[in-house]
PDB file of C-alpha atoms and ligand atoms in Angstrom:
ATOM      1  CA  UNK A   1     -11.492  -5.499 149.439  1.00 84.00           C
ATOM      2  CA  UNK A   2     -13.106  -8.651 148.124  1.00 97.00           C
ATOM      3  CA  UNK A   3     -14.108  -8.889 144.465  1.00 97.00           C
ATOM      4  CA  UNK A   4     -17.681  -8.503 143.225  1.00 98.00           C
ATOM      5  CA  UNK A   5     -18.373 -11.315 140.765  1.00 98.00           C
ATOM      6  CA  UNK A   6     -21.242 -12.401 138.555  1.00 98.00           C
ATOM      7  CA  UNK A   7     -20.625 -15.876 137.143  1.00 98.00           C
ATOM      8  CA  UNK A   8     -22.813 -17.485 134.491  1.00 98.00           C
ATOM      9  CA  UNK A   9     -23.269 -21.245 134.464  1.00 98.00           C
ATOM     10  CA  UNK A  10     -24.411 -22.270 130.990  1.00 98.00           C
ATOM     11  CA  UNK A  11     -24.750 -25.925 132.092  1.00 98.00           C
ATOM     12  CA  UNK A  12     -25.286 -28.327 129.133  1.00 98.00           C
ATOM     13  CA  UNK A  13     -26.832 -25.690 126.855  1.00 98.00           C
ATOM     14  CA  UNK A  14     -25.891 -24.063 123.527  1.00 98.00           C
ATOM     15  CA  UNK A  15     -24.048 -25.687 120.643  1.00 98.00           C
ATOM     16  CA  UNK A  16     -20.649 -24.323 119.594  1.00 98.00           C
ATOM     17  CA  UNK A  17     -21.921 -21.540 117.300  1.00 98.00           C
ATOM     18  CA  UNK A  18     -24.699 -20.513 119.680  1.00 98.00           C
ATOM     19  CA  UNK A  19     -22.169 -20.292 122.503  1.00 98.00           C
ATOM     20  CA  UNK A  20     -19.770 -18.142 120.480  1.00 98.00           C
ATOM     21  CA  UNK A  21     -22.459 -15.707 119.451  1.00 98.00           C
ATOM     22  CA  UNK A  22     -23.859 -15.373 123.001  1.00 98.00           C
ATOM     23  CA  UNK A  23     -20.349 -14.733 124.322  1.00 98.00           C
ATOM     24  CA  UNK A  24     -19.640 -12.103 121.631  1.00 98.00           C
ATOM     25  CA  UNK A  25     -22.866 -10.306 122.543  1.00 98.00           C
ATOM     26  CA  UNK A  26     -21.925 -10.394 126.240  1.00 98.00           C
ATOM     27  CA  UNK A  27     -18.440  -9.000 125.571  1.00 97.00           C
ATOM     28  CA  UNK A  28     -19.805  -6.145 123.459  1.00 97.00           C
ATOM     29  CA  UNK A  29     -22.408  -5.216 126.051  1.00 97.00           C
ATOM     30  CA  UNK A  30     -19.846  -5.328 128.848  1.00 97.00           C
ATOM     31  CA  UNK A  31     -17.512  -3.057 126.873  1.00 95.00           C
ATOM     32  CA  UNK A  32     -20.284  -0.506 126.404  1.00 95.00           C
ATOM     33  CA  UNK A  33     -22.118  -0.732 129.695  1.00 97.00           C
ATOM     34  CA  UNK A  34     -20.047  -2.042 132.601  1.00 96.00           C
ATOM     35  CA  UNK A  35     -18.345   0.794 134.414  1.00 95.00           C
ATOM     36  CA  UNK A  36     -17.394  -0.685 137.795  1.00 94.00           C
ATOM     37  CA  UNK A  37     -14.675  -3.088 138.949  1.00 94.00           C
ATOM     38  CA  UNK A  38     -16.940  -6.149 138.968  1.00 97.00           C
ATOM     39  CA  UNK A  39     -15.785  -9.301 137.178  1.00 98.00           C
ATOM     40  CA  UNK A  40     -17.887 -11.428 134.849  1.00 98.00           C
ATOM     41  CA  UNK A  41     -17.124 -15.131 134.601  1.00 98.00           C
ATOM     42  CA  UNK A  42     -18.671 -17.331 131.932  1.00 98.00           C
ATOM     43  CA  UNK A  43     -18.654 -21.053 132.751  1.00 99.00           C
ATOM     44  CA  UNK A  44     -19.391 -22.699 129.429  1.00 98.00           C
ATOM     45  CA  UNK A  45     -19.300 -26.349 128.397  1.00 98.00           C
ATOM     46  CA  UNK A  46     -15.727 -27.595 127.752  1.00 98.00           C
ATOM     47  CA  UNK A  47     -16.198 -27.587 123.997  1.00 98.00           C
ATOM     48  CA  UNK A  48     -16.494 -23.785 123.842  1.00 98.00           C
ATOM     49  CA  UNK A  49     -13.745 -22.797 126.250  1.00 98.00           C
ATOM     50  CA  UNK A  50     -10.744 -22.532 123.937  1.00 98.00           C
ATOM     51  CA  UNK A  51     -12.554 -20.319 121.422  1.00 98.00           C
ATOM     52  CA  UNK A  52     -14.150 -18.161 124.110  1.00 98.00           C
ATOM     53  CA  UNK A  53     -10.709 -17.617 125.638  1.00 98.00           C
ATOM     54  CA  UNK A  54      -9.485 -16.306 122.269  1.00 97.00           C
ATOM     55  CA  UNK A  55     -12.440 -13.887 122.088  1.00 97.00           C
ATOM     56  CA  UNK A  56     -11.818 -12.677 125.644  1.00 96.00           C
ATOM     57  CA  UNK A  57      -8.066 -12.091 125.175  1.00 94.00           C
ATOM     58  CA  UNK A  58      -6.829  -8.731 126.408  1.00 88.00           C
ATOM     59  CA  UNK A  59     -10.107  -7.945 128.099  1.00 90.00           C
ATOM     60  CA  UNK A  60      -9.892  -7.920 131.879  1.00 89.00           C
ATOM     61  CA  UNK A  61     -13.561  -7.626 132.883  1.00 95.00           C
ATOM     62  CA  UNK A  62     -14.450 -11.134 131.740  1.00 97.00           C
ATOM     63  CA  UNK A  63     -12.944 -14.498 132.633  1.00 98.00           C
ATOM     64  CA  UNK A  64     -13.797 -18.064 131.821  1.00 98.00           C
ATOM     65  CA  UNK A  65     -14.643 -21.035 133.969  1.00 98.00           C
ATOM     66  CA  UNK A  66     -15.207 -24.748 133.410  1.00 98.00           C
ATOM     67  CA  UNK A  67     -18.128 -26.514 135.092  1.00 98.00           C
ATOM     68  CA  UNK A  68     -16.175 -29.496 136.388  1.00 98.00           C
ATOM     69  CA  UNK A  69     -12.695 -31.026 136.392  1.00 98.00           C
ATOM     70  CA  UNK A  70     -11.402 -34.482 137.274  1.00 98.00           C
ATOM     71  CA  UNK A  71      -9.604 -35.128 140.542  1.00 98.00           C
ATOM     72  CA  UNK A  72      -6.667 -36.990 138.949  1.00 98.00           C
ATOM     73  CA  UNK A  73      -3.819 -35.198 137.211  1.00 98.00           C
ATOM     74  CA  UNK A  74      -4.051 -37.370 134.078  1.00 98.00           C
ATOM     75  CA  UNK A  75      -4.435 -40.983 133.048  1.00 98.00           C
ATOM     76  CA  UNK A  76      -6.862 -43.688 132.027  1.00 98.00           C
ATOM     77  CA  UNK A  77     -10.166 -41.915 132.725  1.00 98.00           C
ATOM     78  CA  UNK A  78     -11.965 -42.169 129.407  1.00 98.00           C
ATOM     79  CA  UNK A  79     -14.144 -39.187 128.669  1.00 98.00           C
ATOM     80  CA  UNK A  80     -12.823 -36.993 131.475  1.00 98.00           C
ATOM     81  CA  UNK A  81     -11.096 -33.587 131.354  1.00 98.00           C
ATOM     82  CA  UNK A  82      -8.200 -32.609 133.620  1.00 98.00           C
ATOM     83  CA  UNK A  83      -7.569 -29.334 135.427  1.00 98.00           C
ATOM     84  CA  UNK A  84      -4.295 -28.964 133.529  1.00 98.00           C
ATOM     85  CA  UNK A  85      -6.088 -29.229 130.166  1.00 98.00           C
ATOM     86  CA  UNK A  86      -8.594 -26.586 131.242  1.00 98.00           C
ATOM     87  CA  UNK A  87      -5.871 -24.246 132.467  1.00 98.00           C
ATOM     88  CA  UNK A  88      -3.894 -24.755 129.254  1.00 98.00           C
ATOM     89  CA  UNK A  89      -6.560 -23.000 127.160  1.00 98.00           C
ATOM     90  CA  UNK A  90      -6.543 -19.862 129.307  1.00 97.00           C
ATOM     91  CA  UNK A  91      -9.370 -20.668 131.711  1.00 98.00           C
ATOM     92  CA  UNK A  92      -9.079 -19.196 135.229  1.00 98.00           C
ATOM     93  CA  UNK A  93     -11.946 -20.783 137.200  1.00 98.00           C
ATOM     94  CA  UNK A  94     -13.757 -24.080 137.660  1.00 99.00           C
ATOM     95  CA  UNK A  95     -17.133 -24.700 139.305  1.00 98.00           C
ATOM     96  CA  UNK A  96     -16.820 -27.553 141.820  1.00 98.00           C
ATOM     97  CA  UNK A  97     -19.572 -29.158 143.859  1.00 98.00           C
ATOM     98  CA  UNK A  98     -22.561 -27.817 141.952  1.00 98.00           C
ATOM     99  CA  UNK A  99     -25.682 -29.481 143.355  1.00 97.00           C
ATOM    100  CA  UNK A 100     -26.395 -31.090 139.971  1.00 97.00           C
ATOM    101  CA  UNK A 101     -23.018 -32.832 140.140  1.00 98.00           C
ATOM    102  CA  UNK A 102     -23.617 -33.848 143.744  1.00 97.00           C
ATOM    103  CA  UNK A 103     -27.102 -35.152 142.873  1.00 96.00           C
ATOM    104  CA  UNK A 104     -26.661 -36.765 139.418  1.00 97.00           C
ATOM    105  CA  UNK A 105     -23.007 -37.804 139.564  1.00 98.00           C
ATOM    106  CA  UNK A 106     -22.728 -38.740 143.221  1.00 97.00           C
ATOM    107  CA  UNK A 107     -20.026 -36.197 144.032  1.00 98.00           C
ATOM    108  CA  UNK A 108     -19.304 -36.238 147.756  1.00 98.00           C
ATOM    109  CA  UNK A 109     -17.532 -33.725 149.969  1.00 98.00           C
ATOM    110  CA  UNK A 110     -14.577 -36.127 150.106  1.00 98.00           C
ATOM    111  CA  UNK A 111     -14.280 -36.302 146.306  1.00 98.00           C
ATOM    112  CA  UNK A 112     -14.725 -32.536 146.054  1.00 98.00           C
ATOM    113  CA  UNK A 113     -11.846 -31.992 148.476  1.00 98.00           C
ATOM    114  CA  UNK A 114      -9.621 -33.945 146.027  1.00 98.00           C
ATOM    115  CA  UNK A 115     -10.958 -32.018 143.026  1.00 98.00           C
ATOM    116  CA  UNK A 116     -10.259 -28.753 144.868  1.00 98.00           C
ATOM    117  CA  UNK A 117      -6.649 -29.779 145.532  1.00 98.00           C
ATOM    118  CA  UNK A 118      -6.049 -30.776 141.917  1.00 98.00           C
ATOM    119  CA  UNK A 119      -7.644 -27.589 140.576  1.00 98.00           C
ATOM    120  CA  UNK A 120      -5.513 -25.393 142.846  1.00 98.00           C
ATOM    121  CA  UNK A 121      -2.355 -27.337 141.990  1.00 98.00           C
ATOM    122  CA  UNK A 122      -3.034 -26.488 138.359  1.00 98.00           C
ATOM    123  CA  UNK A 123      -3.746 -22.815 139.076  1.00 98.00           C
ATOM    124  CA  UNK A 124      -7.486 -23.034 138.527  1.00 98.00           C
ATOM    125  CA  UNK A 125      -9.583 -21.117 141.050  1.00 98.00           C
ATOM    126  CA  UNK A 126     -12.528 -23.173 142.309  1.00 98.00           C
ATOM    127  CA  UNK A 127     -15.997 -21.654 142.574  1.00 99.00           C
ATOM    128  CA  UNK A 128     -17.003 -24.022 145.347  1.00 98.00           C
ATOM    129  CA  UNK A 129     -20.763 -24.596 145.633  1.00 98.00           C
ATOM    130  CA  UNK A 130     -22.587 -25.447 148.834  1.00 98.00           C
ATOM    131  CA  UNK A 131     -26.258 -25.451 149.770  1.00 98.00           C
ATOM    132  CA  UNK A 132     -29.035 -27.395 151.424  1.00 97.00           C
ATOM    133  CA  UNK A 133     -31.985 -29.264 149.904  1.00 96.00           C
ATOM    134  CA  UNK A 134     -35.585 -28.316 150.687  1.00 94.00           C
ATOM    135  CA  UNK A 135     -35.892 -31.350 152.946  1.00 95.00           C
ATOM    136  CA  UNK A 136     -32.802 -30.292 154.892  1.00 96.00           C
ATOM    137  CA  UNK A 137     -34.116 -26.733 155.293  1.00 95.00           C
ATOM    138  CA  UNK A 138     -37.518 -27.947 156.408  1.00 94.00           C
ATOM    139  CA  UNK A 139     -35.816 -30.177 158.978  1.00 96.00           C
ATOM    140  CA  UNK A 140     -33.893 -27.090 160.162  1.00 95.00           C
ATOM    141  CA  UNK A 141     -30.580 -28.724 159.211  1.00 97.00           C
ATOM    142  CA  UNK A 142     -29.366 -26.058 156.775  1.00 97.00           C
ATOM    143  CA  UNK A 143     -26.631 -24.643 159.024  1.00 98.00           C
ATOM    144  CA  UNK A 144     -25.278 -28.141 159.759  1.00 98.00           C
ATOM    145  CA  UNK A 145     -25.256 -29.046 156.063  1.00 98.00           C
ATOM    146  CA  UNK A 146     -23.354 -25.880 155.125  1.00 98.00           C
ATOM    147  CA  UNK A 147     -20.941 -26.431 157.992  1.00 98.00           C
ATOM    148  CA  UNK A 148     -20.067 -29.971 156.951  1.00 98.00           C
ATOM    149  CA  UNK A 149     -19.822 -29.109 153.235  1.00 98.00           C
ATOM    150  CA  UNK A 150     -17.228 -26.468 154.152  1.00 98.00           C
ATOM    151  CA  UNK A 151     -15.426 -28.572 156.775  1.00 98.00           C
ATOM    152  CA  UNK A 152     -15.157 -31.681 154.580  1.00 98.00           C
ATOM    153  CA  UNK A 153     -14.770 -29.970 151.192  1.00 98.00           C
ATOM    154  CA  UNK A 154     -12.399 -27.039 151.702  1.00 98.00           C
ATOM    155  CA  UNK A 155     -11.270 -26.544 155.297  1.00 98.00           C
ATOM    156  CA  UNK A 156      -8.272 -28.844 154.812  1.00 98.00           C
ATOM    157  CA  UNK A 157      -6.685 -26.018 152.752  1.00 98.00           C
ATOM    158  CA  UNK A 158      -4.216 -23.597 154.263  1.00 98.00           C
ATOM    159  CA  UNK A 159      -5.150 -19.909 154.364  1.00 98.00           C
ATOM    160  CA  UNK A 160      -3.208 -19.036 151.193  1.00 98.00           C
ATOM    161  CA  UNK A 161      -4.914 -21.818 149.238  1.00 98.00           C
ATOM    162  CA  UNK A 162      -8.327 -20.948 150.665  1.00 98.00           C
ATOM    163  CA  UNK A 163      -7.783 -17.358 149.543  1.00 98.00           C
ATOM    164  CA  UNK A 164      -7.954 -18.504 145.920  1.00 98.00           C
ATOM    165  CA  UNK A 165     -11.522 -19.838 146.286  1.00 98.00           C
ATOM    166  CA  UNK A 166     -14.843 -18.254 145.506  1.00 98.00           C
ATOM    167  CA  UNK A 167     -17.696 -19.724 147.572  1.00 98.00           C
ATOM    168  CA  UNK A 168     -21.184 -19.991 146.074  1.00 98.00           C
ATOM    169  CA  UNK A 169     -24.172 -20.533 148.348  1.00 98.00           C
ATOM    170  CA  UNK A 170     -26.879 -22.173 146.272  1.00 97.00           C
ATOM    171  CA  UNK A 171     -29.925 -23.507 148.117  1.00 97.00           C
ATOM    172  CA  UNK A 172     -30.880 -26.536 146.021  1.00 95.00           C
ATOM    173  CA  UNK A 173     -34.583 -25.663 146.303  1.00 94.00           C
ATOM    174  CA  UNK A 174     -33.920 -22.348 144.528  1.00 94.00           C
ATOM    175  CA  UNK A 175     -31.902 -23.668 141.569  1.00 92.00           C
ATOM    176  CA  UNK A 176     -33.846 -23.551 138.314  1.00 90.00           C
ATOM    177  CA  UNK A 177     -37.148 -23.458 140.185  1.00 91.00           C
ATOM    178  CA  UNK A 178     -38.035 -19.761 139.927  1.00 89.00           C
ATOM    179  CA  UNK A 179     -38.133 -19.715 143.749  1.00 88.00           C
ATOM    180  CA  UNK A 180     -35.428 -17.406 145.094  1.00 90.00           C
ATOM    181  CA  UNK A 181     -34.223 -17.322 148.684  1.00 90.00           C
ATOM    182  CA  UNK A 182     -35.343 -14.042 150.237  1.00 95.00           C
ATOM    183  CA  UNK A 183     -32.535 -11.541 150.674  1.00 97.00           C
ATOM    184  CA  UNK A 184     -32.814 -12.066 154.454  1.00 97.00           C
ATOM    185  CA  UNK A 185     -32.555 -15.870 154.118  1.00 96.00           C
ATOM    186  CA  UNK A 186     -29.545 -15.573 151.805  1.00 97.00           C
ATOM    187  CA  UNK A 187     -27.826 -12.940 153.978  1.00 98.00           C
ATOM    188  CA  UNK A 188     -28.309 -15.114 157.067  1.00 98.00           C
ATOM    189  CA  UNK A 189     -26.446 -18.023 155.467  1.00 98.00           C
ATOM    190  CA  UNK A 190     -23.765 -15.837 153.875  1.00 98.00           C
ATOM    191  CA  UNK A 191     -23.016 -14.260 157.261  1.00 98.00           C
ATOM    192  CA  UNK A 192     -22.849 -17.758 158.762  1.00 98.00           C
ATOM    193  CA  UNK A 193     -20.411 -18.912 156.060  1.00 98.00           C
ATOM    194  CA  UNK A 194     -18.212 -15.872 156.662  1.00 98.00           C
ATOM    195  CA  UNK A 195     -18.268 -16.535 160.407  1.00 98.00           C
ATOM    196  CA  UNK A 196     -17.172 -20.143 159.826  1.00 98.00           C
ATOM    197  CA  UNK A 197     -14.303 -18.948 157.615  1.00 98.00           C
ATOM    198  CA  UNK A 198     -13.223 -16.432 160.277  1.00 98.00           C
ATOM    199  CA  UNK A 199     -13.271 -19.149 162.950  1.00 98.00           C
ATOM    200  CA  UNK A 200     -11.222 -21.525 160.785  1.00 98.00           C
ATOM    201  CA  UNK A 201      -8.719 -19.018 159.337  1.00 98.00           C
ATOM    202  CA  UNK A 202      -8.995 -15.354 160.398  1.00 98.00           C
ATOM    203  CA  UNK A 203     -11.320 -12.376 160.134  1.00 98.00           C
ATOM    204  CA  UNK A 204      -9.073 -11.033 157.361  1.00 98.00           C
ATOM    205  CA  UNK A 205      -9.421 -14.208 155.276  1.00 98.00           C
ATOM    206  CA  UNK A 206     -13.192 -14.135 155.872  1.00 98.00           C
ATOM    207  CA  UNK A 207     -13.448 -10.482 154.866  1.00 98.00           C
ATOM    208  CA  UNK A 208     -11.484 -11.148 151.676  1.00 98.00           C
ATOM    209  CA  UNK A 209     -13.603 -14.125 150.534  1.00 98.00           C
ATOM    210  CA  UNK A 210     -16.110 -13.532 147.741  1.00 98.00           C
ATOM    211  CA  UNK A 211     -19.358 -15.368 148.531  1.00 98.00           C
ATOM    212  CA  UNK A 212     -21.877 -15.610 145.678  1.00 98.00           C
ATOM    213  CA  UNK A 213     -25.583 -16.345 145.890  1.00 98.00           C
ATOM    214  CA  UNK A 214     -27.128 -18.707 143.324  1.00 97.00           C
ATOM    215  CA  UNK A 215     -30.705 -19.825 142.766  1.00 96.00           C
ATOM    216  CA  UNK A 216     -33.175 -18.224 140.333  1.00 94.00           C
ATOM    217  CA  UNK A 217     -31.308 -14.928 140.428  1.00 97.00           C
ATOM    218  CA  UNK A 218     -32.455 -12.470 137.745  1.00 97.00           C
ATOM    219  CA  UNK A 219     -32.228  -8.743 136.935  1.00 98.00           C
ATOM    220  CA  UNK A 220     -35.301  -8.042 139.085  1.00 97.00           C
ATOM    221  CA  UNK A 221     -34.211  -9.722 142.328  1.00 97.00           C
ATOM    222  CA  UNK A 222     -30.423  -9.197 142.004  1.00 98.00           C
ATOM    223  CA  UNK A 223     -30.341  -5.569 143.292  1.00 98.00           C
ATOM    224  CA  UNK A 224     -31.882  -6.496 146.651  1.00 98.00           C
ATOM    225  CA  UNK A 225     -29.813  -9.668 147.036  1.00 98.00           C
ATOM    226  CA  UNK A 226     -26.535  -7.948 146.117  1.00 98.00           C
ATOM    227  CA  UNK A 227     -27.263  -5.068 148.511  1.00 98.00           C
ATOM    228  CA  UNK A 228     -26.853  -7.451 151.464  1.00 98.00           C
ATOM    229  CA  UNK A 229     -23.542  -6.935 153.264  1.00 98.00           C
ATOM    230  CA  UNK A 230     -22.297 -10.517 152.866  1.00 98.00           C
ATOM    231  CA  UNK A 231     -23.519 -11.195 149.316  1.00 98.00           C
ATOM    232  CA  UNK A 232     -20.767 -10.381 146.833  1.00 98.00           C
ATOM    233  CA  UNK A 233     -22.469 -11.338 143.587  1.00 98.00           C
ATOM    234  CA  UNK A 234     -24.203 -14.257 141.979  1.00 98.00           C
ATOM    235  CA  UNK A 235     -23.861 -17.599 140.264  1.00 98.00           C
ATOM    236  CA  UNK A 236     -26.446 -17.419 137.531  1.00 98.00           C
ATOM    237  CA  UNK A 237     -27.938 -20.356 135.627  1.00 98.00           C
ATOM    238  CA  UNK A 238     -30.994 -19.683 133.430  1.00 97.00           C
ATOM    239  CA  UNK A 239     -30.551 -15.919 133.217  1.00 98.00           C
ATOM    240  CA  UNK A 240     -26.941 -16.287 132.036  1.00 98.00           C
ATOM    241  CA  UNK A 241     -28.213 -17.697 128.727  1.00 98.00           C
ATOM    242  CA  UNK A 242     -29.662 -14.290 127.812  1.00 98.00           C
ATOM    243  CA  UNK A 243     -27.037 -11.623 127.191  1.00 98.00           C
ATOM    244  CA  UNK A 244     -29.360  -8.788 128.249  1.00 98.00           C
ATOM    245  CA  UNK A 245     -30.267 -10.429 131.562  1.00 98.00           C
ATOM    246  CA  UNK A 246     -26.707 -11.510 132.374  1.00 98.00           C
ATOM    247  CA  UNK A 247     -25.256  -8.054 131.708  1.00 98.00           C
ATOM    248  CA  UNK A 248     -28.103  -6.354 133.586  1.00 98.00           C
ATOM    249  CA  UNK A 249     -27.280  -8.518 136.626  1.00 98.00           C
ATOM    250  CA  UNK A 250     -23.612  -7.583 136.246  1.00 98.00           C
ATOM    251  CA  UNK A 251     -24.557  -3.901 136.056  1.00 98.00           C
ATOM    252  CA  UNK A 252     -26.058  -4.007 139.553  1.00 98.00           C
ATOM    253  CA  UNK A 253     -22.447  -3.345 140.647  1.00 98.00           C
ATOM    254  CA  UNK A 254     -21.946  -0.307 138.340  1.00 96.00           C
TER     255      UNK A 254
HETATM  256  C1  LIG B 301     -27.121 -22.654 138.970  1.00 70.49           C
HETATM  257  O1  LIG B 301     -27.266 -23.614 138.248  1.00 70.49           O
HETATM  258  O2  LIG B 301     -26.036 -22.484 139.540  1.00 70.49           O
HETATM  259  C2  LIG B 301     -28.238 -21.728 139.142  1.00 70.49           C
HETATM  260  C3  LIG B 301     -28.163 -20.848 140.115  1.00 70.49           C
HETATM  261  O3  LIG B 301     -29.292 -21.853 138.275  1.00 70.49           O
HETATM  262  P1  LIG B 301     -30.566 -20.877 138.156  1.00 70.49           P
HETATM  263  O4  LIG B 301     -30.039 -19.464 138.150  1.00 70.49           O
HETATM  264  O5  LIG B 301     -31.198 -21.243 136.846  1.00 70.49           O
HETATM  265  O6  LIG B 301     -31.439 -21.146 139.325  1.00 70.49           O
END
């Protein structure tokens, strides 16, 4: 059975102390309120990760993720952070291919394929983000965009490597806009993604892959989205900065 996951993406928010206190609140609420087998992942800025990993030690319902990692193993890349460094502080996941990185930092499918390889080599599990822009949806190109993001970004992996990924479908027009994809729109794409995975690998690999929805997800719309057969949780931006909202979203799987 595939895992149910709710991952928070803090983006470039919260200073060190603010981040620590939000994380402590989240841990305490999870301890008291989360009763199912769902996993919470907090993807904080790099600066917080080591301390958050100390706070999370010995607690198996919450894991940590970075929001990016460099494609090279190490070297003269001033200002960058390697997958090995991230892994060395006890972080399990890394978001790759978020639309903000594609848009503002020019990350291409080709570059993301390299980042995926380096992350996996260093035992970091990628949360690989895909999704179409509004323009692409309006031009009815959304299935083609998703198909090529998967084909060029992750379908070079073998089945065992692919099995370590979490896929996040995030329509760009729904991120941070307050406009959510309807549960039917999201389910349609999730089913398509799973079908592509089955065609590339096998039905078993497809059935085992966790596919998250992201884009203005909140405690009000999460129950309907997560009730769809191919939606296995969420990647949460804005609402992950409020402990109550984040844990309420997580509790949809109680
Ligand atoms: C995101 O950044 O991945 C995201 C889904 O943001 P928001 O929930 O704020 O739309």
